[in-house]
XYZ file of C-alpha atoms in Angstrom:
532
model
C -28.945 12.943 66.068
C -30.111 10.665 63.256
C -30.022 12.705 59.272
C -33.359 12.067 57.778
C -32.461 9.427 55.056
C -35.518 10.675 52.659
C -33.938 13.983 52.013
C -30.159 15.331 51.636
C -29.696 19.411 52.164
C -27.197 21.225 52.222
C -26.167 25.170 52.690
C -27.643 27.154 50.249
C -28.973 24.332 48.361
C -32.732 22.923 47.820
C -33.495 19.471 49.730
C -33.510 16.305 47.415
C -35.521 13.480 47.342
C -34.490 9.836 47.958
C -32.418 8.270 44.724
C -31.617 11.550 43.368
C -28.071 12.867 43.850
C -27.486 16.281 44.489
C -26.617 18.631 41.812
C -22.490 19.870 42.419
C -21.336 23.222 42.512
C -19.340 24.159 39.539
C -17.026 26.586 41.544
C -16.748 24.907 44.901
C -16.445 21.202 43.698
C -12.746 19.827 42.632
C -13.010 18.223 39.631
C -11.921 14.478 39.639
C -9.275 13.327 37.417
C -10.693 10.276 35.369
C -8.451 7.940 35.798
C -9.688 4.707 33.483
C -11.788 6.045 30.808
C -10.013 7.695 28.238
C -6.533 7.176 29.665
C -4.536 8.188 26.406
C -6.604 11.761 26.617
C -6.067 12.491 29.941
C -2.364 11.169 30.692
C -0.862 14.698 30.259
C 2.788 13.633 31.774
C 4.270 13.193 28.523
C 3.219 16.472 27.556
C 5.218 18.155 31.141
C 8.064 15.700 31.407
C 9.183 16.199 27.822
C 10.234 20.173 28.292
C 12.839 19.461 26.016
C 11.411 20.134 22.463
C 12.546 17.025 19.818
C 14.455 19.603 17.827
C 17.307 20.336 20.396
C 17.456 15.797 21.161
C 18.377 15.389 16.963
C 21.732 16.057 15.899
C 22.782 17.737 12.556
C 22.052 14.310 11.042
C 18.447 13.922 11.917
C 19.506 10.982 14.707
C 18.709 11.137 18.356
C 21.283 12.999 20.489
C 21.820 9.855 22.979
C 23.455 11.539 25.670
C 20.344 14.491 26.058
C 18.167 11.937 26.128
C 20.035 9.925 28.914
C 20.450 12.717 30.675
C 16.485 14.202 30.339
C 15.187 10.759 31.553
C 17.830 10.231 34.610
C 15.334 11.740 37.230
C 12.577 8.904 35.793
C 14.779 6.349 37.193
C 16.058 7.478 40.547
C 14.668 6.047 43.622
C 13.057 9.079 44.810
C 9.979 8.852 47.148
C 6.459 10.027 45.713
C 3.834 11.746 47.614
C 1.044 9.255 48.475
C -1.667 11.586 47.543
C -2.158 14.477 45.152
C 0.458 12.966 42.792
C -1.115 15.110 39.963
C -0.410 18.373 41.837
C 2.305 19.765 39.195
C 0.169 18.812 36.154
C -2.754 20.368 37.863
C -0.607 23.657 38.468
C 1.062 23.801 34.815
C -2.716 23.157 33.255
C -3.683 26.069 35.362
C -0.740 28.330 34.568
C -1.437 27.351 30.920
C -4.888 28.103 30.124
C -4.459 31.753 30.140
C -3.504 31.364 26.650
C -6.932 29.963 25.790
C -7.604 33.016 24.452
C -4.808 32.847 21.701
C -6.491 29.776 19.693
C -9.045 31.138 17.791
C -9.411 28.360 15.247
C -12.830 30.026 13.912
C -11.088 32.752 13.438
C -11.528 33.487 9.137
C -9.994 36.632 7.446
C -12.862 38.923 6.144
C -12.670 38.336 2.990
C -12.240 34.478 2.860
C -15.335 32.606 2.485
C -15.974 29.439 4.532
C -17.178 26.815 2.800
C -16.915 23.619 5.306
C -17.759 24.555 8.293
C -19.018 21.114 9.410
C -16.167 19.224 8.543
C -13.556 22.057 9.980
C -15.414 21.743 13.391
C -15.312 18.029 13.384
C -11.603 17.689 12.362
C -10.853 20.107 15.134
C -12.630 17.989 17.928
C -10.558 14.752 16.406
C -7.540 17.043 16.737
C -7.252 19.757 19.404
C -8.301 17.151 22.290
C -7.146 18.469 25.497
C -3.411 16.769 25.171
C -3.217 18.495 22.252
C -4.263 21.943 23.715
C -1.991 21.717 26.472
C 1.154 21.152 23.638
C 0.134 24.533 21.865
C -0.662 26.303 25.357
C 3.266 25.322 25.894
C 4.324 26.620 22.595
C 2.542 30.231 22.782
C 4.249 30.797 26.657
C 7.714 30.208 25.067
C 7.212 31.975 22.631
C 7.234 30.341 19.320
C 4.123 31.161 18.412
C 1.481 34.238 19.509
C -1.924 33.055 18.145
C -3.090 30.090 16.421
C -6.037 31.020 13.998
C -8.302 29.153 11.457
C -7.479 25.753 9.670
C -5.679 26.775 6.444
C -5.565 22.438 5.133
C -7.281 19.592 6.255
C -6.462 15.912 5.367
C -6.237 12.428 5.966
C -3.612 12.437 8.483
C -3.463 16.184 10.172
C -4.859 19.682 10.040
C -2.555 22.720 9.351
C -3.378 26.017 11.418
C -2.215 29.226 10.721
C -0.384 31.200 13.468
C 1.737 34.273 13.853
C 4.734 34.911 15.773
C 5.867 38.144 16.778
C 9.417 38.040 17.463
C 10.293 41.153 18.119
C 7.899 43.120 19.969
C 8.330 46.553 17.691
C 8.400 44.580 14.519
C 5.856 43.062 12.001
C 4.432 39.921 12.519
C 5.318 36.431 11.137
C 3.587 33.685 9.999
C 3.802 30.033 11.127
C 1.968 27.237 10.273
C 0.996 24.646 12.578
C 0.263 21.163 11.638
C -1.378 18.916 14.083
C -1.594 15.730 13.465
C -4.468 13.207 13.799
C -4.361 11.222 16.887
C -8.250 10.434 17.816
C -9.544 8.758 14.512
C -6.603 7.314 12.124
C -7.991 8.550 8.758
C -4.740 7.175 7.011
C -4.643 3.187 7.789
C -2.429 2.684 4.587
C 1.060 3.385 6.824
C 1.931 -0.183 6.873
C 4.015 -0.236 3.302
C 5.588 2.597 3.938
C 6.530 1.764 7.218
C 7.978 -1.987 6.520
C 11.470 -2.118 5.767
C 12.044 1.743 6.959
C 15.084 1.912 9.225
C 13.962 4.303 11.413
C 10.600 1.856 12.605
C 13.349 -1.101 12.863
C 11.565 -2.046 16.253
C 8.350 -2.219 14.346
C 5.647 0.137 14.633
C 3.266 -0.320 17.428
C 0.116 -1.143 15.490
C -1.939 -0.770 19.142
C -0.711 2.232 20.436
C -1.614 5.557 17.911
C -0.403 7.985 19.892
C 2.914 6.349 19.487
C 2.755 5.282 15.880
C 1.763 8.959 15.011
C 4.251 10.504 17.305
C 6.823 8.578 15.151
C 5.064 9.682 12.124
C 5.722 13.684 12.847
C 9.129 12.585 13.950
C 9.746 11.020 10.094
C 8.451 14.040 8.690
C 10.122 16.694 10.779
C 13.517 15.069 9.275
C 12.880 14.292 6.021
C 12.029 18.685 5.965
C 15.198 18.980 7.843
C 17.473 17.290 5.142
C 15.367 18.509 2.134
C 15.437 22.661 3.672
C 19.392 21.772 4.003
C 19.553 20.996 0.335
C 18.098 24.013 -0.840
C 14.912 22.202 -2.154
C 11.562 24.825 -1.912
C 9.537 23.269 0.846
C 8.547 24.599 4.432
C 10.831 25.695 7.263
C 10.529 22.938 9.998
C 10.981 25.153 13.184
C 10.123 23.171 16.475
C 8.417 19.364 17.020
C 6.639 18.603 20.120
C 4.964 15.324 20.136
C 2.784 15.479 17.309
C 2.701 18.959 17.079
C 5.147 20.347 14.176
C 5.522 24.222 13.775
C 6.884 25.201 10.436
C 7.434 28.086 8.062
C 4.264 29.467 6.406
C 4.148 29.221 2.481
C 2.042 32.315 1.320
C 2.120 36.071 1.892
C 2.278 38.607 5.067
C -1.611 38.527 5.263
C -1.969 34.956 5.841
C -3.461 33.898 2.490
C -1.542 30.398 1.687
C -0.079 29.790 -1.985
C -2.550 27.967 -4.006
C -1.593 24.327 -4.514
C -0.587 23.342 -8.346
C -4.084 21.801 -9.283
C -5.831 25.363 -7.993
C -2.821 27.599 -10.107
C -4.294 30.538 -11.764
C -2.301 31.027 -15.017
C -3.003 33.367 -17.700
C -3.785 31.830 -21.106
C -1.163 33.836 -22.774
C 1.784 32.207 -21.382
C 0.000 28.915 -19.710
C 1.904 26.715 -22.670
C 5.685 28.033 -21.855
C 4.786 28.353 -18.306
C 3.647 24.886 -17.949
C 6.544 23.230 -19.587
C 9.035 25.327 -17.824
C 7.282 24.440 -14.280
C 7.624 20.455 -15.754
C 10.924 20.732 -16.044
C 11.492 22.326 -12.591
C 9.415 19.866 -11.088
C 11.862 17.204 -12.721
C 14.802 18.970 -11.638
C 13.381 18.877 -8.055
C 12.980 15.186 -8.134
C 16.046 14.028 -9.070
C 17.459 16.669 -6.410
C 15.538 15.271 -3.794
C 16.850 11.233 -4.950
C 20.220 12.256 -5.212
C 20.520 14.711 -2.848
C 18.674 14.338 -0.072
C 18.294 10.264 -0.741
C 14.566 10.282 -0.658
C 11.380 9.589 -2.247
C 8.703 11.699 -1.893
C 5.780 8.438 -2.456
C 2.713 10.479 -2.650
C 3.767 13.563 -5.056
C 0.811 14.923 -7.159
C -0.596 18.338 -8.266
C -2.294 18.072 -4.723
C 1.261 17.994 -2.555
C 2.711 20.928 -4.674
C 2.324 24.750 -3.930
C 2.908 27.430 -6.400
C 3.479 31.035 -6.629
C 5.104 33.818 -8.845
C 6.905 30.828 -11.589
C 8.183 28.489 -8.362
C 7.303 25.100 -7.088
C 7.300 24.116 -3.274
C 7.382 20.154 -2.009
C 5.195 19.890 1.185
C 3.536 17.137 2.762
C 6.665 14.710 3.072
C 5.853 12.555 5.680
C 5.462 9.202 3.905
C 8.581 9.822 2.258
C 11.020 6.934 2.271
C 15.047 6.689 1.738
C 15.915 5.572 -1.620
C 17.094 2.404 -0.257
C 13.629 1.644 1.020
C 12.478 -2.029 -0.245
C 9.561 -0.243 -2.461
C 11.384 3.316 -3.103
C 11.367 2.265 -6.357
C 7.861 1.331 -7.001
C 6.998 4.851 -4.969
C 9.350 6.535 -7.724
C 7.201 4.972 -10.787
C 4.082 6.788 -9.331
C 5.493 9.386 -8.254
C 6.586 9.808 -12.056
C 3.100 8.718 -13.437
C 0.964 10.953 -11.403
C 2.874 14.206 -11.778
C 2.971 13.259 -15.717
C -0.614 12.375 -16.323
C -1.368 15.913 -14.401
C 0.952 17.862 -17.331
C -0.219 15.595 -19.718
C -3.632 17.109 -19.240
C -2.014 20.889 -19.414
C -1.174 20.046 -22.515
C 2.422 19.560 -21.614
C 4.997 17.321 -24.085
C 6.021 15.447 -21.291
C 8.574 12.827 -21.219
C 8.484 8.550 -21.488
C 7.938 7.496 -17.801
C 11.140 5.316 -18.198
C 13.346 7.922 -19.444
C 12.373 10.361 -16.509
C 13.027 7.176 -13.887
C 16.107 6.354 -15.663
C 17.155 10.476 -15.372
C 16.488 10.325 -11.697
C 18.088 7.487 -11.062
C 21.299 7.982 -12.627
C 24.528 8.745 -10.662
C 26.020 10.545 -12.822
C 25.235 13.840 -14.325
C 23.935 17.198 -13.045
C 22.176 18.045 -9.668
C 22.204 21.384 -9.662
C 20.833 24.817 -12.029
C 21.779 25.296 -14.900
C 23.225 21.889 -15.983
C 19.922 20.416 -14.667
C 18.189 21.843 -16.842
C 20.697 21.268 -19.616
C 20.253 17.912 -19.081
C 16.436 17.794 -19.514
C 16.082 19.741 -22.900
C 19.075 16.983 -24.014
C 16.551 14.234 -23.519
C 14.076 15.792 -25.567
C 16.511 16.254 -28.380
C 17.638 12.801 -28.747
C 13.769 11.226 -28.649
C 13.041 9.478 -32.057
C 11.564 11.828 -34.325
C 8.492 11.100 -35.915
C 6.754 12.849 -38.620
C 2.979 12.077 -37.204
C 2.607 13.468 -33.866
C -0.368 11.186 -33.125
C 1.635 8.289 -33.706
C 4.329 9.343 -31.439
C 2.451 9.892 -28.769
C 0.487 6.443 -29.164
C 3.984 5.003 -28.732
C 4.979 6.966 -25.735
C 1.739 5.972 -23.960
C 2.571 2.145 -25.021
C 5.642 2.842 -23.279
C 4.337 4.015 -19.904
C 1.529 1.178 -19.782
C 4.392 -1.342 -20.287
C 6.839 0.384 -17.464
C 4.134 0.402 -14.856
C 3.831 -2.702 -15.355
C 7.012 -3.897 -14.897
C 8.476 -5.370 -11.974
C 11.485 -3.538 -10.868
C 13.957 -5.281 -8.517
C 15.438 -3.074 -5.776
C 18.193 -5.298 -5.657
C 20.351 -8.351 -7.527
C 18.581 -10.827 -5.493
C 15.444 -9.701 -6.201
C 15.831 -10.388 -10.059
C 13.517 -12.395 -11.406
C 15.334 -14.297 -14.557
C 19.072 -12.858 -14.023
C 20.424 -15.697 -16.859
C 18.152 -13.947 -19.052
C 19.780 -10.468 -18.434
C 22.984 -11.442 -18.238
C 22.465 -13.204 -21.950
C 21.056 -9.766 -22.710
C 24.009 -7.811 -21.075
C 26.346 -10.273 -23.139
C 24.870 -9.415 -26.225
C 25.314 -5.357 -25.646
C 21.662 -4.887 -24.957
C 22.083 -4.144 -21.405
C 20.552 -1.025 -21.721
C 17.186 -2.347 -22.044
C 16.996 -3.306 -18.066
C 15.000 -1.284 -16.111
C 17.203 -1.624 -13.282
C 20.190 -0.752 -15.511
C 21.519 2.244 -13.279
C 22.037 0.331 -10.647
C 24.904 -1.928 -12.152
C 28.210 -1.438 -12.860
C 28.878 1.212 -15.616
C 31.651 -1.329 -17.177
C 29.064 -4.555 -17.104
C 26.097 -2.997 -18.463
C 28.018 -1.086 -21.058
C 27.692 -2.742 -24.489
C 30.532 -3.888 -26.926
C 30.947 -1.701 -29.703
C 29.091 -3.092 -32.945
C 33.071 -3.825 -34.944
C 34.278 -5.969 -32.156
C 30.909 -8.015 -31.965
C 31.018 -8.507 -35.810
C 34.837 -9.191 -36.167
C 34.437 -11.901 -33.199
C 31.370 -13.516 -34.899
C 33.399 -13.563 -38.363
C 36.166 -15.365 -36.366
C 33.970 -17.780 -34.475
C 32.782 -18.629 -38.111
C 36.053 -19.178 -39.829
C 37.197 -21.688 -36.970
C 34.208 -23.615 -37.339
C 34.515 -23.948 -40.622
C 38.197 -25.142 -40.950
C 37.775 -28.596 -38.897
C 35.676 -30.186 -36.452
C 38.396 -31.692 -34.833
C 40.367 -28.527 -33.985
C 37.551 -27.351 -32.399
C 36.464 -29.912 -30.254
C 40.381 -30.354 -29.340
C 40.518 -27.013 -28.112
C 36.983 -27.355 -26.427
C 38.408 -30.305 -24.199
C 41.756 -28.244 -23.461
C 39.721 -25.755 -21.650
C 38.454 -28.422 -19.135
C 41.784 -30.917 -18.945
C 43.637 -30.693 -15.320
C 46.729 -29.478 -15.492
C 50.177 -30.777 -13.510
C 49.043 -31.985 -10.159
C 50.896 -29.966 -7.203
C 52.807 -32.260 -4.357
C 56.248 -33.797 -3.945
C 54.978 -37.046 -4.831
C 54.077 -35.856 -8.588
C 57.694 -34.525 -8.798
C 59.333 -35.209 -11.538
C 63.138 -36.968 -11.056
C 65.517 -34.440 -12.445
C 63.534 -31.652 -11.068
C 63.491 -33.326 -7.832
C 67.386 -34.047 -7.685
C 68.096 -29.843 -8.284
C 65.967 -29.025 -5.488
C 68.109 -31.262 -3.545
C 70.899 -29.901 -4.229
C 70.045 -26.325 -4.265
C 68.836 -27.343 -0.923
C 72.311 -28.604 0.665
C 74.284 -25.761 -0.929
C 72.260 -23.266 1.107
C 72.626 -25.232 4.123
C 76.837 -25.593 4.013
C 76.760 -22.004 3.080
C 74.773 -21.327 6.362
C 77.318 -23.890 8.295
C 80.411 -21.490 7.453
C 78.945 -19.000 9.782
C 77.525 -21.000 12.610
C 79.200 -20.726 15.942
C 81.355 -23.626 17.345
C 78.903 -26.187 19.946
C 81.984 -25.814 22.814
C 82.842 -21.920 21.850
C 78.915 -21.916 22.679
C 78.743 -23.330 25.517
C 81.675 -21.795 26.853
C 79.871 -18.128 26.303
C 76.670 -19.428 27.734
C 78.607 -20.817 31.075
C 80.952 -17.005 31.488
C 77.394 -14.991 30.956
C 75.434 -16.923 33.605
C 78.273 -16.671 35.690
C 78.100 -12.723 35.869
C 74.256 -12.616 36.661
């Protein structure tokens, strides 16, 4: 029996027309995994295969545990036989399992009494965000446990969204908060990676300019360290908890209720004691730079009034993920703004801030304090010893000559990078060594300058032996350059010659009055091979 070819029916269903396709059945139909367009979206297997959350495969260190890793990615490499067909049965079942916890990411969730005031550009961030990768990473996180809900954005910016969430680990007790940053994998807002990526040791393979999934996966990596080493040294900043691809969960900087601390820009300080309390947050914010350079060996390269948190007289450092070691090539350049930015901010508090050269040449330095209360010590010392000056309008004319010539000088990061160096080392010869900008990172004993009686007693000197005769002077001039004795047997000379001679044969009879008679020799030799 032939199916009429004008119109397709089927149970429970209207007939359609020629052309038209047939509308599918939400609840009967199996979905059909897409399997070209938008590969990096729906290629879950990453997400499944990598149980193993990134901070159990670092050591202590921050490096890769090599052996977990080895042994994690062993199965990838046996020859075990696939299934021909329904190869994405597991994912499938996991995605299934997993989406019970829809119901625990409420990310329009807002607290009653917090006002929304971008709701457009919250929604849209989300949808570049939360894609369904991304979903299935925080599904994972809430059935282990490490978080119980994920609520409302609390920050969004060019690279990643944080989300508030709350843990309850114990089931009697109060909740905690977490915050969730997620970073941006969709649309790369931030396309200004590349100087802080080249020379970094931990992108020595290059990073993969193509692949942005990758690149940013790296990118949470960098950041989830760089928290690890500056937590360790005691250095205000979030908790980082657990990494998963890019998903980072981390301690939450505000109170029980949720409410995050207001960053340094949005501070509400009372007029009464904003002058002290300014200048004493200044010099904590100093204190916390030269911690984290000498300390932790990093830069932070984007610090500002908009990357600092504040609450009850106490800074906190978040947002380190462009930081760079201190031996990056432009750590140093990084520093200089870093210095600039969080000056011109207490500059406009009203703040007596520092030169921007003495503050790079405090962080810089080896030597000294590192830690409360000589830090602070340290920083009132430098204020002492400025130059006085009378008019206070004229002083501060100078000082802001002085930071519009240091930012723009060039700073090498190392020897080889010095532009004139027979220039500086005239300058180091003639005690002024102090005057590089690079000066801390030479030798204490050649940039330290002669003391001012030595220099003037060795000019006197150099005076008096000019002036007593040309001739000594160019005689001793030409000694320093004439060659001395040539070495060799030939250029002996006779008498010297005839003693080592004879020094020579009186060590050799001495040596002949113990020597062993030739036939007593032989004689010994003949009995011993004898025996054998």
């Amino acid at each position: 029996m032939e199916t009429n070819a004008s119109t397709v029916a089927t149970p429970g269903s209207l007939p359609q027309p020629a052309g038209q396709e047939a509308p599918q059945d939400p609840v009967n139909t199996i979905p059909e995994r897409p399997e070209a367009v938008e590969h990096d979206d729906s290629d879950l297997d990453s997400v499944f295969d990598e149980l193993d959350d990134n901070l159990d495969d670092l050591d202590p260190e921050g490096g890769a545990d090599i052996s977990r890793n080895y042994n994690r990615q062993r199965p990838l490499h046996s020859n075990q036989q696939k299934p021909a067909a329904n190869t994405f049965a597991s994912v499938d079942d996991q995605m299934a399992a997993l989406s019970k916890h829809a119901g625990k990411i409420r990310l329009d969730d807002v607290k009653d009494t917090q006002d929304r005031e971008k709701d457009k550009a919250d929604r849209a961030t989300s949808e570049q965000v939360l894609d369904q990768r991304t979903r299935m990473i925080l599904y994972q996180m809430i059935n282990r446990g490490v978080v119980s809900e994920i609520h409302g954005a609390i920050s969004t910016g060019k690279e990643a969204n944080v989300y508030g969430a709350v843990s309850y680990p114990d089931i009697n007790g109060p909740p905690v908060q977490r915050a969730v940053k997620v970073y941006k994998t969709a649309i790369l807002s931030f396309k200004d990676r590349e100087r802080y990526i080249t020379g970094e040791h931990r992108f020595k393979s290059g990073a993969d300019k193509g692949n942005s999934r990758k690149m940013v996966k790296l990118w949470a990596e960098k950041e989830f360290r760089n928290l690890r080493r500056i937590h360790s040294a005691a250095i205000p900043c979030p908790e980082p908890i657990q990494l998963k691809l890019h998903v980072l969960i981390m301690g939450f900087l505000g109170d029980r209720k949720g409410y995050a601390y207001p960053r340094l820009r949005d501070a509400a300080i009372a007029r009464d004691e904003a002058d002290q309390l300014w200048r004493e947050l200044y010099i904590q914010l100093l204190g916390i730079m030269r911690r984290l350079y000498q300390i932790c060996k990093l830069v932070h390269a984007d610090l500002s009034e908009y990357n600092i948190l504040y609450n009850d007289r106490q800074l906190y450092i978040i947002d380190v993920s462009q930081s760079v070691e201190h031996d990056h090539p432009r750590s140093l350049e990084f520093l200089r703004m870093d210095i600039k930015n969080t000056g011109d901010f207490f500059r406009r508090q009203g703040v007596d801030t520092l030169s921007d050269r003495t503050v790079f040449d405090f962080i810089i330095q080896s030597e000294g304090f590192v830690e409360e209360p000589g830090l602070s010590e340290a920083i009132e010392k430098l204020y002492t010893s400025r130059i006085s000056s009378t008019n206070d309008d004229a002083a501060a004319a100078e000082i802001e000559v002085e930071n519009e010539v240091f930012r723009n000088q060039y700073i090498p990061q190392t020897l080889e990078q010095v532009y004139d160096i027979e220039k500086d080392a005239e300058a180091i010869g003639e005690g002024e060594g102090d005057k590089l900008v690079y000066r801390n990172l030479l030798a204490d004993q050649v940039v330290s300058s002669k003391p001012a009686e030595e220099r003037s007693s060795g000019d006197e000197s150099d005076d008096g032996a000019a002036l007593d005769s040309d001739g000594g002077s160019d005689d001793d001039d030409e000694s320093k350059f004439s060659k001395g004795t040539p070495r060799g047997k030939r250029f002996e000379d006779k008498d010297e010659k005839r003693q080592r001679k004879h020094a020579v044969k009186e060590a050799k009879a001495e040596k002949r009055k113990d020597k062993m008679p030739k036939h007593l020799k032989k004689r010994l030799v003949a009995t011993t091979s004898r025996k054998k």
